[in-house]
mmCIF file of C-alpha atoms and ligand atoms in Angstrom:
data_model
loop_
_atom_site.group_PDB
_atom_site.id
_atom_site.type_symbol
_atom_site.label_atom_id
_atom_site.label_comp_id
_atom_site.label_asym_id
_atom_site.label_seq_id
_atom_site.Cartn_x
_atom_site.Cartn_y
_atom_site.Cartn_z
ATOM 1 C CA MET A 1 -0.302 0.282 0.419
ATOM 2 C CA SER A 2 1.256 3.367 -0.596
ATOM 3 C CA LEU A 3 -0.203 7.075 -0.875
ATOM 4 C CA LYS A 4 1.631 8.014 -3.741
ATOM 5 C CA TYR A 5 -1.165 7.862 -6.557
ATOM 6 C CA GLY A 6 -1.427 11.607 -6.982
ATOM 7 C CA HIS A 7 0.421 13.969 -9.444
ATOM 8 C CA THR A 8 4.154 12.619 -9.119
ATOM 9 C CA LEU A 9 7.444 14.984 -8.688
ATOM 10 C CA LEU A 10 10.447 14.906 -9.602
ATOM 11 C CA SER A 11 12.897 16.651 -7.595
ATOM 12 C CA ILE A 12 16.136 15.962 -8.783
ATOM 13 C CA PRO A 13 18.723 18.386 -9.870
ATOM 14 C CA GLY A 14 17.731 17.598 -13.777
ATOM 15 C CA PRO A 15 15.971 16.930 -15.682
ATOM 16 C CA SER A 16 13.545 19.221 -14.218
ATOM 17 C CA MET A 17 9.905 18.793 -14.245
ATOM 18 C CA VAL A 18 8.455 20.016 -17.948
ATOM 19 C CA PRO A 19 5.392 22.404 -17.552
ATOM 20 C CA ASN A 20 1.883 21.486 -19.062
ATOM 21 C CA ARG A 21 1.887 24.345 -20.985
ATOM 22 C CA VAL A 22 5.656 23.408 -22.543
ATOM 23 C CA LEU A 23 4.661 20.065 -23.172
ATOM 24 C CA ASN A 24 1.229 21.113 -24.630
ATOM 25 C CA ALA A 25 3.020 23.529 -26.978
ATOM 26 C CA MET A 26 4.995 20.550 -28.351
ATOM 27 C CA HIS A 27 2.233 18.505 -28.516
ATOM 28 C CA ARG A 28 1.828 19.420 -32.443
ATOM 29 C CA PRO A 29 2.326 17.793 -36.178
ATOM 30 C CA SER A 30 6.081 18.644 -38.232
ATOM 31 C CA PRO A 31 5.871 22.218 -38.701
ATOM 32 C CA ASN A 32 7.865 23.449 -41.852
ATOM 33 C CA ILE A 33 11.288 23.849 -41.583
ATOM 34 C CA TYR A 34 11.933 26.123 -44.742
ATOM 35 C CA GLU A 35 9.545 28.966 -44.875
ATOM 36 C CA GLY A 36 6.842 30.571 -41.667
ATOM 37 C CA GLU A 37 5.880 30.305 -38.496
ATOM 38 C CA LEU A 38 8.312 28.211 -37.334
ATOM 39 C CA LEU A 39 12.185 30.696 -38.630
ATOM 40 C CA ASP A 40 10.379 33.688 -36.964
ATOM 41 C CA MET A 41 9.188 32.245 -33.428
ATOM 42 C CA THR A 42 13.466 30.987 -33.397
ATOM 43 C CA ASP A 43 14.712 34.182 -34.378
ATOM 44 C CA THR A 44 13.193 35.011 -30.765
ATOM 45 C CA VAL A 45 13.976 32.383 -29.168
ATOM 46 C CA PHE A 46 17.381 33.016 -29.874
ATOM 47 C CA ARG A 47 16.408 36.611 -28.233
ATOM 48 C CA ASP A 48 15.564 35.412 -25.689
ATOM 49 C CA LEU A 49 17.447 32.470 -24.770
ATOM 50 C CA LYS A 50 19.879 35.828 -24.385
ATOM 51 C CA ALA A 51 18.063 37.635 -22.262
ATOM 52 C CA VAL A 52 17.752 34.950 -20.279
ATOM 53 C CA ALA A 53 21.881 35.103 -19.954
ATOM 54 C CA ARG A 54 21.941 38.297 -19.981
ATOM 55 C CA THR A 55 23.630 38.594 -23.344
ATOM 56 C CA LYS A 56 24.393 40.739 -26.462
ATOM 57 C CA LYS A 57 26.861 38.002 -27.492
ATOM 58 C CA LYS A 58 26.699 35.011 -29.809
ATOM 59 C CA LEU A 59 24.520 31.727 -29.257
ATOM 60 C CA ALA A 60 24.742 28.095 -30.752
ATOM 61 C CA MET A 61 22.272 25.700 -30.045
ATOM 62 C CA TYR A 62 22.894 22.145 -31.105
ATOM 63 C CA ILE A 63 21.076 19.630 -30.539
ATOM 64 C CA THR A 64 22.701 17.627 -27.915
ATOM 65 C CA ASN A 65 22.815 17.696 -24.121
ATOM 66 C CA GLY A 66 25.206 19.413 -21.812
ATOM 67 C CA HIS A 67 28.232 17.308 -22.196
ATOM 68 C CA GLY A 68 27.803 18.118 -25.789
ATOM 69 C CA ALA A 69 27.289 21.541 -25.109
ATOM 70 C CA TRP A 70 31.257 21.282 -22.938
ATOM 71 C CA GLU A 71 33.070 19.488 -26.228
ATOM 72 C CA ALA A 72 31.301 22.030 -28.433
ATOM 73 C CA ALA A 73 33.089 25.478 -26.324
ATOM 74 C CA LEU A 74 36.368 23.367 -26.265
ATOM 75 C CA VAL A 75 36.677 22.184 -29.674
ATOM 76 C CA ASN A 76 35.580 25.547 -31.112
ATOM 77 C CA THR A 77 38.382 27.695 -28.880
ATOM 78 C CA MET A 78 41.020 25.005 -28.254
ATOM 79 C CA SER A 79 43.678 22.793 -30.099
ATOM 80 C CA GLU A 80 45.199 19.956 -29.341
ATOM 81 C CA GLY A 81 48.246 20.259 -26.729
ATOM 82 C CA ASP A 82 46.620 23.540 -25.877
ATOM 83 C CA THR A 83 46.602 24.368 -21.810
ATOM 84 C CA VAL A 84 43.374 24.647 -20.060
ATOM 85 C CA LEU A 85 43.107 25.298 -16.270
ATOM 86 C CA VAL A 86 39.770 23.526 -14.461
ATOM 87 C CA LEU A 87 38.778 25.055 -11.222
ATOM 88 C CA GLU A 88 37.664 21.900 -9.813
ATOM 89 C CA THR A 89 34.727 22.249 -7.485
ATOM 90 C CA GLY A 90 32.883 18.191 -7.483
ATOM 91 C CA HIS A 91 32.089 16.360 -9.874
ATOM 92 C CA PHE A 92 31.118 18.398 -13.106
ATOM 93 C CA SER A 93 34.059 20.768 -13.128
ATOM 94 C CA ARG A 94 36.236 17.431 -12.945
ATOM 95 C CA ALA A 95 34.111 15.524 -15.990
ATOM 96 C CA TRP A 96 34.564 18.976 -18.365
ATOM 97 C CA GLY A 97 38.044 18.692 -17.664
ATOM 98 C CA ASP A 98 37.957 15.125 -18.258
ATOM 99 C CA MET A 99 36.695 15.653 -21.529
ATOM 100 C CA ALA A 100 39.378 18.330 -22.203
ATOM 101 C CA ILE A 101 42.605 15.893 -21.853
ATOM 102 C CA ALA A 102 40.080 12.774 -23.799
ATOM 103 C CA LEU A 103 40.411 15.471 -26.651
ATOM 104 C CA GLY A 104 44.052 15.821 -26.609
ATOM 105 C CA LEU A 105 44.249 19.131 -24.258
ATOM 106 C CA ASN A 106 46.991 19.440 -21.591
ATOM 107 C CA ILE A 107 45.177 19.857 -18.047
ATOM 108 C CA GLU A 108 46.424 21.898 -15.111
ATOM 109 C CA ASN A 109 43.629 21.731 -12.144
ATOM 110 C CA ILE A 110 43.204 23.645 -9.017
ATOM 111 C CA ASN A 111 41.224 21.079 -6.343
ATOM 112 C CA PHE A 112 39.031 23.290 -4.052
ATOM 113 C CA GLY A 113 37.335 20.321 -2.725
ATOM 114 C CA THR A 114 33.544 19.343 -2.689
ATOM 115 C CA THR A 115 32.285 21.472 0.177
ATOM 116 C CA SER A 116 33.469 25.254 -0.518
ATOM 117 C CA ASP A 117 33.840 27.121 -3.826
ATOM 118 C CA VAL A 118 36.498 28.797 -5.763
ATOM 119 C CA ASP A 119 38.951 30.770 -3.655
ATOM 120 C CA PRO A 120 40.108 33.287 -6.499
ATOM 121 C CA ASN A 121 42.964 34.217 -3.881
ATOM 122 C CA ILE A 122 44.669 30.808 -4.498
ATOM 123 C CA LEU A 123 43.362 31.317 -8.695
ATOM 124 C CA GLU A 124 45.325 34.598 -8.421
ATOM 125 C CA GLU A 125 48.801 32.625 -7.243
ATOM 126 C CA ARG A 126 48.048 30.352 -9.859
ATOM 127 C CA LEU A 127 47.695 32.289 -12.964
ATOM 128 C CA ARG A 128 50.616 34.695 -11.962
ATOM 129 C CA ALA A 129 53.401 31.838 -12.169
ATOM 130 C CA ASP A 130 51.831 31.366 -15.472
ATOM 131 C CA ARG A 131 54.300 34.532 -17.061
ATOM 132 C CA GLN A 132 54.100 32.784 -20.745
ATOM 133 C CA GLY A 133 50.214 32.614 -20.817
ATOM 134 C CA GLN A 134 50.529 28.693 -21.642
ATOM 135 C CA ILE A 135 46.955 29.095 -20.132
ATOM 136 C CA LYS A 136 44.495 29.348 -22.587
ATOM 137 C CA GLY A 137 41.395 28.752 -20.736
ATOM 138 C CA VAL A 138 39.886 28.787 -17.396
ATOM 139 C CA LEU A 139 37.087 26.206 -16.830
ATOM 140 C CA MET A 140 34.338 26.395 -14.371
ATOM 141 C CA VAL A 141 31.093 25.463 -13.156
ATOM 142 C CA GLN A 142 28.453 28.173 -12.020
ATOM 143 C CA THR A 143 26.579 25.798 -9.815
ATOM 144 C CA ASP A 144 28.217 22.445 -9.268
ATOM 145 C CA THR A 145 25.781 20.106 -9.212
ATOM 146 C CA ALA A 146 26.758 17.327 -7.066
ATOM 147 C CA SER A 147 28.098 19.261 -4.559
ATOM 148 C CA SER A 148 25.405 22.521 -4.681
ATOM 149 C CA VAL A 149 28.167 24.955 -4.532
ATOM 150 C CA LYS A 150 27.864 28.484 -6.348
ATOM 151 C CA ASN A 151 30.930 29.757 -7.217
ATOM 152 C CA ASP A 152 31.498 33.527 -7.342
ATOM 153 C CA VAL A 153 32.022 33.901 -11.632
ATOM 154 C CA ALA A 154 32.570 37.914 -11.523
ATOM 155 C CA ALA A 155 35.181 37.017 -8.363
ATOM 156 C CA VAL A 156 37.324 34.844 -11.199
ATOM 157 C CA LYS A 157 37.132 37.329 -13.761
ATOM 158 C CA GLN A 158 38.823 40.393 -11.890
ATOM 159 C CA VAL A 159 41.845 37.761 -11.712
ATOM 160 C CA LEU A 160 42.218 37.765 -14.668
ATOM 161 C CA GLU A 161 41.638 41.228 -15.511
ATOM 162 C CA LEU A 162 43.857 42.220 -12.514
ATOM 163 C CA LEU A 163 46.857 39.646 -14.186
ATOM 164 C CA GLY A 164 45.899 41.089 -17.607
ATOM 165 C CA HIS A 165 45.722 37.304 -17.916
ATOM 166 C CA GLN A 166 44.342 36.205 -21.886
ATOM 167 C CA ALA A 167 43.267 33.064 -20.656
ATOM 168 C CA LEU A 168 38.836 32.813 -21.839
ATOM 169 C CA LEU A 169 36.674 32.818 -18.811
ATOM 170 C CA MET A 170 34.323 29.613 -20.109
ATOM 171 C CA VAL A 171 31.389 28.315 -18.098
ATOM 172 C CA ASP A 172 28.894 25.787 -17.345
ATOM 173 C CA CYS A 173 25.580 27.238 -16.081
ATOM 174 C CA ILE A 174 23.760 24.236 -16.945
ATOM 175 C CA ALA A 175 21.884 23.499 -13.382
ATOM 176 C CA SER A 176 21.914 27.495 -12.410
ATOM 177 C CA LEU A 177 20.663 29.870 -15.597
ATOM 178 C CA GLY A 178 17.760 30.818 -15.511
ATOM 179 C CA CYS A 179 17.605 29.872 -11.296
ATOM 180 C CA ASP A 180 21.241 31.938 -9.647
ATOM 181 C CA ARG A 181 22.026 35.422 -10.538
ATOM 182 C CA PHE A 182 24.006 34.947 -13.951
ATOM 183 C CA GLU A 183 25.178 38.048 -16.064
ATOM 184 C CA MET A 184 27.382 37.273 -18.862
ATOM 185 C CA ASP A 185 27.995 40.303 -20.547
ATOM 186 C CA GLU A 186 28.562 42.101 -17.235
ATOM 187 C CA TRP A 187 30.420 39.828 -15.617
ATOM 188 C CA GLY A 188 32.558 38.960 -19.721
ATOM 189 C CA VAL A 189 32.058 35.695 -19.363
ATOM 190 C CA ASP A 190 33.656 34.878 -23.120
ATOM 191 C CA VAL A 191 31.947 31.543 -23.102
ATOM 192 C CA MET A 192 29.239 29.962 -21.193
ATOM 193 C CA VAL A 193 27.418 26.699 -21.957
ATOM 194 C CA ALA A 194 23.462 25.626 -20.916
ATOM 195 C CA ALA A 195 21.195 22.679 -21.852
ATOM 196 C CA SER A 196 17.470 22.499 -21.937
ATOM 197 C CA GLN A 197 16.686 20.662 -19.492
ATOM 198 C CA LYS A 198 17.291 22.051 -15.951
ATOM 199 C CA GLY A 199 16.123 26.022 -15.026
ATOM 200 C CA LEU A 200 14.721 26.353 -18.530
ATOM 201 C CA MET A 201 12.432 23.610 -18.014
ATOM 202 C CA THR A 202 12.382 22.193 -21.582
ATOM 203 C CA PRO A 203 12.887 18.212 -21.908
ATOM 204 C CA THR A 204 16.613 17.386 -22.654
ATOM 205 C CA GLY A 205 17.284 17.810 -26.340
ATOM 206 C CA ILE A 206 19.251 20.779 -26.553
ATOM 207 C CA SER A 207 22.200 22.574 -25.884
ATOM 208 C CA LEU A 208 22.999 26.145 -25.574
ATOM 209 C CA VAL A 209 26.670 27.821 -26.003
ATOM 210 C CA PHE A 210 27.047 31.532 -25.770
ATOM 211 C CA PHE A 211 30.123 32.984 -26.901
ATOM 212 C CA GLY A 212 31.891 36.446 -27.222
ATOM 213 C CA GLU A 213 34.511 38.600 -29.308
ATOM 214 C CA ASN A 214 37.523 36.763 -28.292
ATOM 215 C CA ALA A 215 36.140 33.087 -28.505
ATOM 216 C CA SER A 216 35.110 34.027 -31.630
ATOM 217 C CA ARG A 217 38.586 34.713 -32.419
ATOM 218 C CA ARG A 218 40.103 31.610 -31.102
ATOM 219 C CA ARG A 219 37.276 29.571 -33.925
ATOM 220 C CA ASP A 220 38.530 31.531 -36.759
ATOM 221 C CA ASN A 221 42.589 30.878 -35.807
ATOM 222 C CA LEU A 222 41.736 26.887 -35.732
ATOM 223 C CA GLU A 223 43.718 25.136 -38.336
ATOM 224 C CA ARG A 224 40.750 22.825 -38.086
ATOM 225 C CA ILE A 225 36.876 22.694 -37.336
ATOM 226 C CA SER A 226 34.609 19.487 -36.612
ATOM 227 C CA PRO A 227 31.810 20.625 -39.184
ATOM 228 C CA TYR A 228 28.991 19.548 -36.350
ATOM 229 C CA TRP A 229 30.549 21.334 -33.870
ATOM 230 C CA ASP A 230 31.616 24.586 -35.709
ATOM 231 C CA TRP A 231 29.734 27.318 -34.113
ATOM 232 C CA LYS A 232 29.849 30.041 -36.961
ATOM 233 C CA PRO A 233 26.913 28.715 -38.897
ATOM 234 C CA ARG A 234 24.851 27.866 -36.038
ATOM 235 C CA SER A 235 25.118 31.413 -34.703
ATOM 236 C CA ASP A 236 24.996 33.625 -37.925
ATOM 237 C CA ALA A 237 23.613 31.667 -40.542
ATOM 238 C CA GLU A 238 21.645 33.472 -43.157
ATOM 239 C CA TYR A 239 20.428 30.189 -43.678
ATOM 240 C CA PHE A 240 18.111 28.271 -40.913
ATOM 241 C CA TYR A 241 18.930 25.003 -41.608
ATOM 242 C CA ARG A 242 22.698 26.237 -41.184
ATOM 243 C CA ASN A 243 21.534 26.749 -37.526
ATOM 244 C CA PHE A 244 21.331 23.169 -36.577
ATOM 245 C CA CYS A 245 23.467 21.347 -38.921
ATOM 246 C CA GLY A 246 20.401 19.950 -40.503
ATOM 247 C CA THR A 247 16.756 19.726 -39.831
ATOM 248 C CA ALA A 248 16.144 21.800 -36.793
ATOM 249 C CA PRO A 249 14.602 20.442 -33.427
ATOM 250 C CA THR A 250 11.225 21.812 -34.565
ATOM 251 C CA HIS A 251 8.865 20.214 -31.561
ATOM 252 C CA HIS A 252 12.202 21.692 -29.271
ATOM 253 C CA LEU A 253 12.242 24.825 -30.544
ATOM 254 C CA PHE A 254 8.072 24.985 -29.549
ATOM 255 C CA GLY A 255 8.992 23.683 -26.066
ATOM 256 C CA LEU A 256 11.447 26.003 -25.705
ATOM 257 C CA ARG A 257 9.128 29.115 -26.724
ATOM 258 C CA GLU A 258 6.294 28.001 -24.372
ATOM 259 C CA ALA A 259 8.871 28.191 -21.451
ATOM 260 C CA LEU A 260 10.611 31.693 -22.385
ATOM 261 C CA ASN A 261 7.076 32.632 -22.460
ATOM 262 C CA ILE A 262 6.690 31.611 -18.868
ATOM 263 C CA LEU A 263 10.388 33.086 -18.425
ATOM 264 C CA VAL A 264 11.176 35.883 -19.788
ATOM 265 C CA LEU A 265 8.090 37.558 -20.636
ATOM 266 C CA GLU A 266 5.308 36.397 -17.557
ATOM 267 C CA GLU A 267 7.987 36.112 -15.108
ATOM 268 C CA GLY A 268 11.225 37.916 -15.659
ATOM 269 C CA ILE A 269 14.457 37.019 -15.150
ATOM 270 C CA GLU A 270 14.777 38.760 -11.946
ATOM 271 C CA ASN A 271 11.583 37.345 -10.079
ATOM 272 C CA ALA A 272 12.920 33.903 -11.455
ATOM 273 C CA TRP A 273 16.426 34.038 -9.555
ATOM 274 C CA ASN A 274 13.784 36.130 -6.412
ATOM 275 C CA ARG A 275 11.855 32.880 -6.611
ATOM 276 C CA HIS A 276 14.275 30.145 -6.483
ATOM 277 C CA GLY A 277 15.890 32.318 -3.713
ATOM 278 C CA THR A 278 13.146 32.066 -1.687
ATOM 279 C CA ILE A 279 12.690 28.595 -2.685
ATOM 280 C CA ALA A 280 16.328 28.075 -2.014
ATOM 281 C CA SER A 281 15.566 29.262 1.823
ATOM 282 C CA ALA A 282 12.953 26.940 2.942
ATOM 283 C CA VAL A 283 14.846 23.811 1.728
ATOM 284 C CA TRP A 284 17.716 24.637 3.862
ATOM 285 C CA ALA A 285 15.558 26.111 6.820
ATOM 286 C CA ALA A 286 14.048 22.352 6.791
ATOM 287 C CA VAL A 287 17.516 20.316 6.320
ATOM 288 C CA ASP A 288 18.532 22.986 9.561
ATOM 289 C CA ALA A 289 15.330 22.015 11.412
ATOM 290 C CA TRP A 290 16.209 18.035 11.245
ATOM 291 C CA GLY A 291 19.705 18.710 12.161
ATOM 292 C CA GLU A 292 21.071 15.448 13.993
ATOM 293 C CA ASP A 293 22.928 13.190 11.760
ATOM 294 C CA ILE A 294 20.911 15.670 8.715
ATOM 295 C CA ARG A 295 23.116 18.368 7.609
ATOM 296 C CA LEU A 296 24.024 20.696 4.456
ATOM 297 C CA ASN A 297 26.852 19.842 2.325
ATOM 298 C CA ILE A 298 27.394 23.932 2.093
ATOM 299 C CA VAL A 299 27.494 25.477 5.327
ATOM 300 C CA ASP A 300 27.770 29.144 4.303
ATOM 301 C CA PRO A 301 24.372 30.615 2.649
ATOM 302 C CA ASN A 302 26.151 32.368 0.294
ATOM 303 C CA LYS A 303 28.223 29.988 -1.018
ATOM 304 C CA ARG A 304 24.517 27.593 -1.917
ATOM 305 C CA SER A 305 23.453 27.280 -5.102
ATOM 306 C CA CYS A 306 19.799 28.007 -5.543
ATOM 307 C CA ALA A 307 18.555 25.369 -8.031
ATOM 308 C CA VAL A 308 19.897 22.331 -5.926
ATOM 309 C CA THR A 309 20.491 21.502 -2.352
ATOM 310 C CA THR A 310 23.267 18.552 -1.383
ATOM 311 C CA VAL A 311 22.415 16.678 1.658
ATOM 312 C CA HIS A 312 23.969 14.800 4.048
ATOM 313 C CA THR A 313 21.927 12.554 6.317
ATOM 314 C CA GLY A 314 23.207 9.314 8.832
ATOM 315 C CA ALA A 315 25.166 6.080 7.195
ATOM 316 C CA GLY A 316 22.658 4.608 4.270
ATOM 317 C CA VAL A 317 19.109 6.530 5.398
ATOM 318 C CA ALA A 318 19.577 9.197 2.580
ATOM 319 C CA LYS A 319 19.340 5.685 -0.224
ATOM 320 C CA ARG A 320 16.417 4.649 2.073
ATOM 321 C CA LEU A 321 15.068 8.010 1.991
ATOM 322 C CA ARG A 322 14.771 7.915 -1.612
ATOM 323 C CA HIS A 323 13.340 4.505 -1.996
ATOM 324 C CA TRP A 324 10.551 5.766 0.788
ATOM 325 C CA CYS A 325 9.637 8.806 -1.116
ATOM 326 C CA GLU A 326 9.591 7.413 -4.354
ATOM 327 C CA GLU A 327 7.132 4.033 -3.420
ATOM 328 C CA GLU A 328 5.317 5.800 -0.543
ATOM 329 C CA ALA A 329 5.149 9.425 -1.530
ATOM 330 C CA GLY A 330 5.160 9.489 -5.634
ATOM 331 C CA VAL A 331 8.270 12.149 -4.983
ATOM 332 C CA THR A 332 11.965 11.629 -6.443
ATOM 333 C CA LEU A 333 15.186 12.448 -4.758
ATOM 334 C CA GLY A 334 18.480 12.733 -6.370
ATOM 335 C CA ILE A 335 20.917 10.624 -5.586
ATOM 336 C CA GLY A 336 24.347 11.395 -4.085
ATOM 337 C CA LEU A 337 27.001 12.250 -6.882
ATOM 338 C CA GLY A 338 30.596 11.954 -7.211
ATOM 339 C CA LEU A 339 31.245 13.254 -3.257
ATOM 340 C CA ALA A 340 31.544 10.011 -0.973
ATOM 341 C CA PRO A 341 32.602 10.647 2.141
ATOM 342 C CA PRO A 342 34.764 8.189 3.608
ATOM 343 C CA GLY A 343 33.198 4.850 4.843
ATOM 344 C CA PRO A 344 31.740 2.048 3.354
ATOM 345 C CA GLU A 345 28.086 3.675 3.486
ATOM 346 C CA GLY A 346 29.746 6.075 0.208
ATOM 347 C CA LEU A 347 26.940 7.596 -1.536
ATOM 348 C CA ASP A 348 23.833 5.608 -0.118
ATOM 349 C CA SER A 349 24.428 8.563 3.120
ATOM 350 C CA ILE A 350 23.939 11.418 0.441
ATOM 351 C CA PHE A 351 20.657 12.950 -1.137
ATOM 352 C CA ARG A 352 19.753 16.192 -2.997
ATOM 353 C CA ILE A 353 16.972 17.820 -3.535
ATOM 354 C CA GLY A 354 16.357 19.718 -7.134
ATOM 355 C CA HIS A 355 14.385 23.116 -6.586
ATOM 356 C CA MET A 356 15.474 24.252 -10.135
ATOM 357 C CA GLY A 357 12.342 25.825 -12.786
ATOM 358 C CA HIS A 358 8.887 24.655 -13.088
ATOM 359 C CA VAL A 359 9.173 24.985 -8.713
ATOM 360 C CA ASN A 360 6.297 26.939 -6.947
ATOM 361 C CA VAL A 361 5.543 26.518 -3.343
ATOM 362 C CA PRO A 362 3.493 22.823 -3.015
ATOM 363 C CA MET A 363 5.510 21.710 -5.362
ATOM 364 C CA ILE A 364 8.440 22.613 -2.854
ATOM 365 C CA ILE A 365 6.617 21.879 0.402
ATOM 366 C CA GLY A 366 4.988 18.427 -0.917
ATOM 367 C CA THR A 367 8.678 17.072 -1.213
ATOM 368 C CA LEU A 368 9.801 18.266 1.880
ATOM 369 C CA GLY A 369 6.528 17.202 3.227
ATOM 370 C CA ALA A 370 7.071 13.712 1.686
ATOM 371 C CA ILE A 371 11.117 14.192 3.308
ATOM 372 C CA ASP A 372 9.363 14.889 6.675
ATOM 373 C CA ALA A 373 7.281 11.979 6.388
ATOM 374 C CA GLY A 374 9.457 9.542 5.361
ATOM 375 C CA LEU A 375 11.703 10.468 8.176
ATOM 376 C CA LYS A 376 9.488 9.561 10.747
ATOM 377 C CA SER A 377 8.150 6.207 9.305
ATOM 378 C CA LEU A 378 12.015 5.469 8.902
ATOM 379 C CA LYS A 379 12.355 6.243 12.057
ATOM 380 C CA VAL A 380 15.357 8.719 11.694
ATOM 381 C CA ARG A 381 16.692 10.703 14.856
ATOM 382 C CA GLY A 382 15.731 14.262 13.732
ATOM 383 C CA GLY A 383 14.267 17.620 14.563
ATOM 384 C CA SER A 384 10.677 18.049 14.525
ATOM 385 C CA GLY A 385 9.583 21.567 12.552
ATOM 386 C CA ALA A 386 11.601 21.197 8.495
ATOM 387 C CA LEU A 387 7.540 22.158 7.756
ATOM 388 C CA ASP A 388 6.936 25.288 9.834
ATOM 389 C CA ALA A 389 10.505 26.678 9.475
ATOM 390 C CA ALA A 390 10.017 25.977 5.431
ATOM 391 C CA THR A 391 6.844 27.608 5.301
ATOM 392 C CA THR A 392 8.141 31.063 7.612
ATOM 393 C CA ALA A 393 11.052 31.087 5.028
ATOM 394 C CA LEU A 394 8.868 31.352 2.389
ATOM 395 C CA SER A 395 6.114 33.818 3.989
ATOM 396 C CA ARG A 396 9.436 35.950 4.150
ATOM 397 C CA HIS A 397 9.555 36.258 0.516
ATOM 398 C CA CYS A 398 9.631 40.290 -0.982
ATOM 399 C CA LEU A 399 10.525 41.651 -4.484
HETATM 400 C C1 PLP B 1 23.246 17.995 -15.460
HETATM 401 C C2 PLP B 1 24.811 18.902 -15.841
HETATM 402 C C3 PLP B 1 25.671 18.707 -16.396
HETATM 403 C C4 PLP B 1 25.822 17.584 -17.165
HETATM 404 O O1 PLP B 1 24.371 17.497 -18.273
HETATM 405 P P1 PLP B 1 24.106 16.697 -19.174
HETATM 406 O O2 PLP B 1 22.812 16.857 -20.113
HETATM 407 O O3 PLP B 1 23.495 15.338 -18.626
HETATM 408 O O4 PLP B 1 25.234 16.283 -20.351
HETATM 409 C C5 PLP B 1 26.828 19.727 -16.694
HETATM 410 N N1 PLP B 1 27.026 20.363 -15.693
HETATM 411 C C6 PLP B 1 26.526 20.532 -15.059
HETATM 412 C C7 PLP B 1 27.291 21.974 -13.704
HETATM 413 C C8 PLP B 1 25.218 19.896 -14.625
HETATM 414 O O5 PLP B 1 24.253 20.435 -14.026
#
């Protein structure tokens, strides 16, 4: 017997919940891809995605997931043997670096661990030692979805500027775009990658690479570039078909259009950041109230992502809790990823809550309520009052 037979929630940090409006917008016959509605609409999709990224720079769209965007960003800016510096803050920054190695790049990394963010002072020291300017790119994530840390992208750019270092600043915003403040132009980011299935509330399958002049020049000076990943025809084709190196992802474009209607035209990006901030604060308040063995991975509230929260539990509790929530309550929580603490239970004592994109009060209270009930049902030692703490945090929402 189970309590799960109602509207289920997917509270994992991507893919996120897709609004019914987006699903409905995709439910239609195939359109003409040579002229008409689809072409005009796609121009507005490019326009509004740039509004989300706060940029006037270029945008290339790919029919792929986030890993594809990682590869696109690297192959358009680097040649075999070039050195990139990876600012490691968990699983995802490391994985982007691993991809760079596989592409024949030379990798240096600074490991900031899985419970803290990039320290600009350490970065400064490392870049100062690069007198020859060997480092061609600095790779970082805004939010590392495994640790749920949020990095200060502007602070990293300030270090590059202070030293007059020419490395491209390349930022993965796959988990954070549309959730946490990100200002591509104001912060001076050269390349930014994102994907459709997290803050952008659209099924997996479209990824985005935004890039500026400096990055463009790198591409123009490459000896050779894979025609499929080349961002040039994708970003300024006079001919729609070349924007996608073939047939456009028609239905994803209709879906994205509707998601952008919600995010940009109706809610407004700054309001969306605020909403994510308040919803995240409700999650943190609940976890703090559970207490005992249950704690947040990132201690400093200013360094926590507003899109995902990584939670530690006592040995093995997270795994049992995830199963209880899914089987008994209809809520799917995220698994622990890439930051196993020492001990045999490893990742079984970590779970993650995704709160990105299409999330409002009943959704987050539903998720937190399921966890609260699960902890009681599993007789896990922990404090009470988590839902009270969460609703108090929500009640403080202001614009
Ligand atoms: C989800 C995610 C990725 C990977 O995206 P895929 O679509 O699974 O390839 C990369 N980086 C971050 C920060 C993510 O959250």
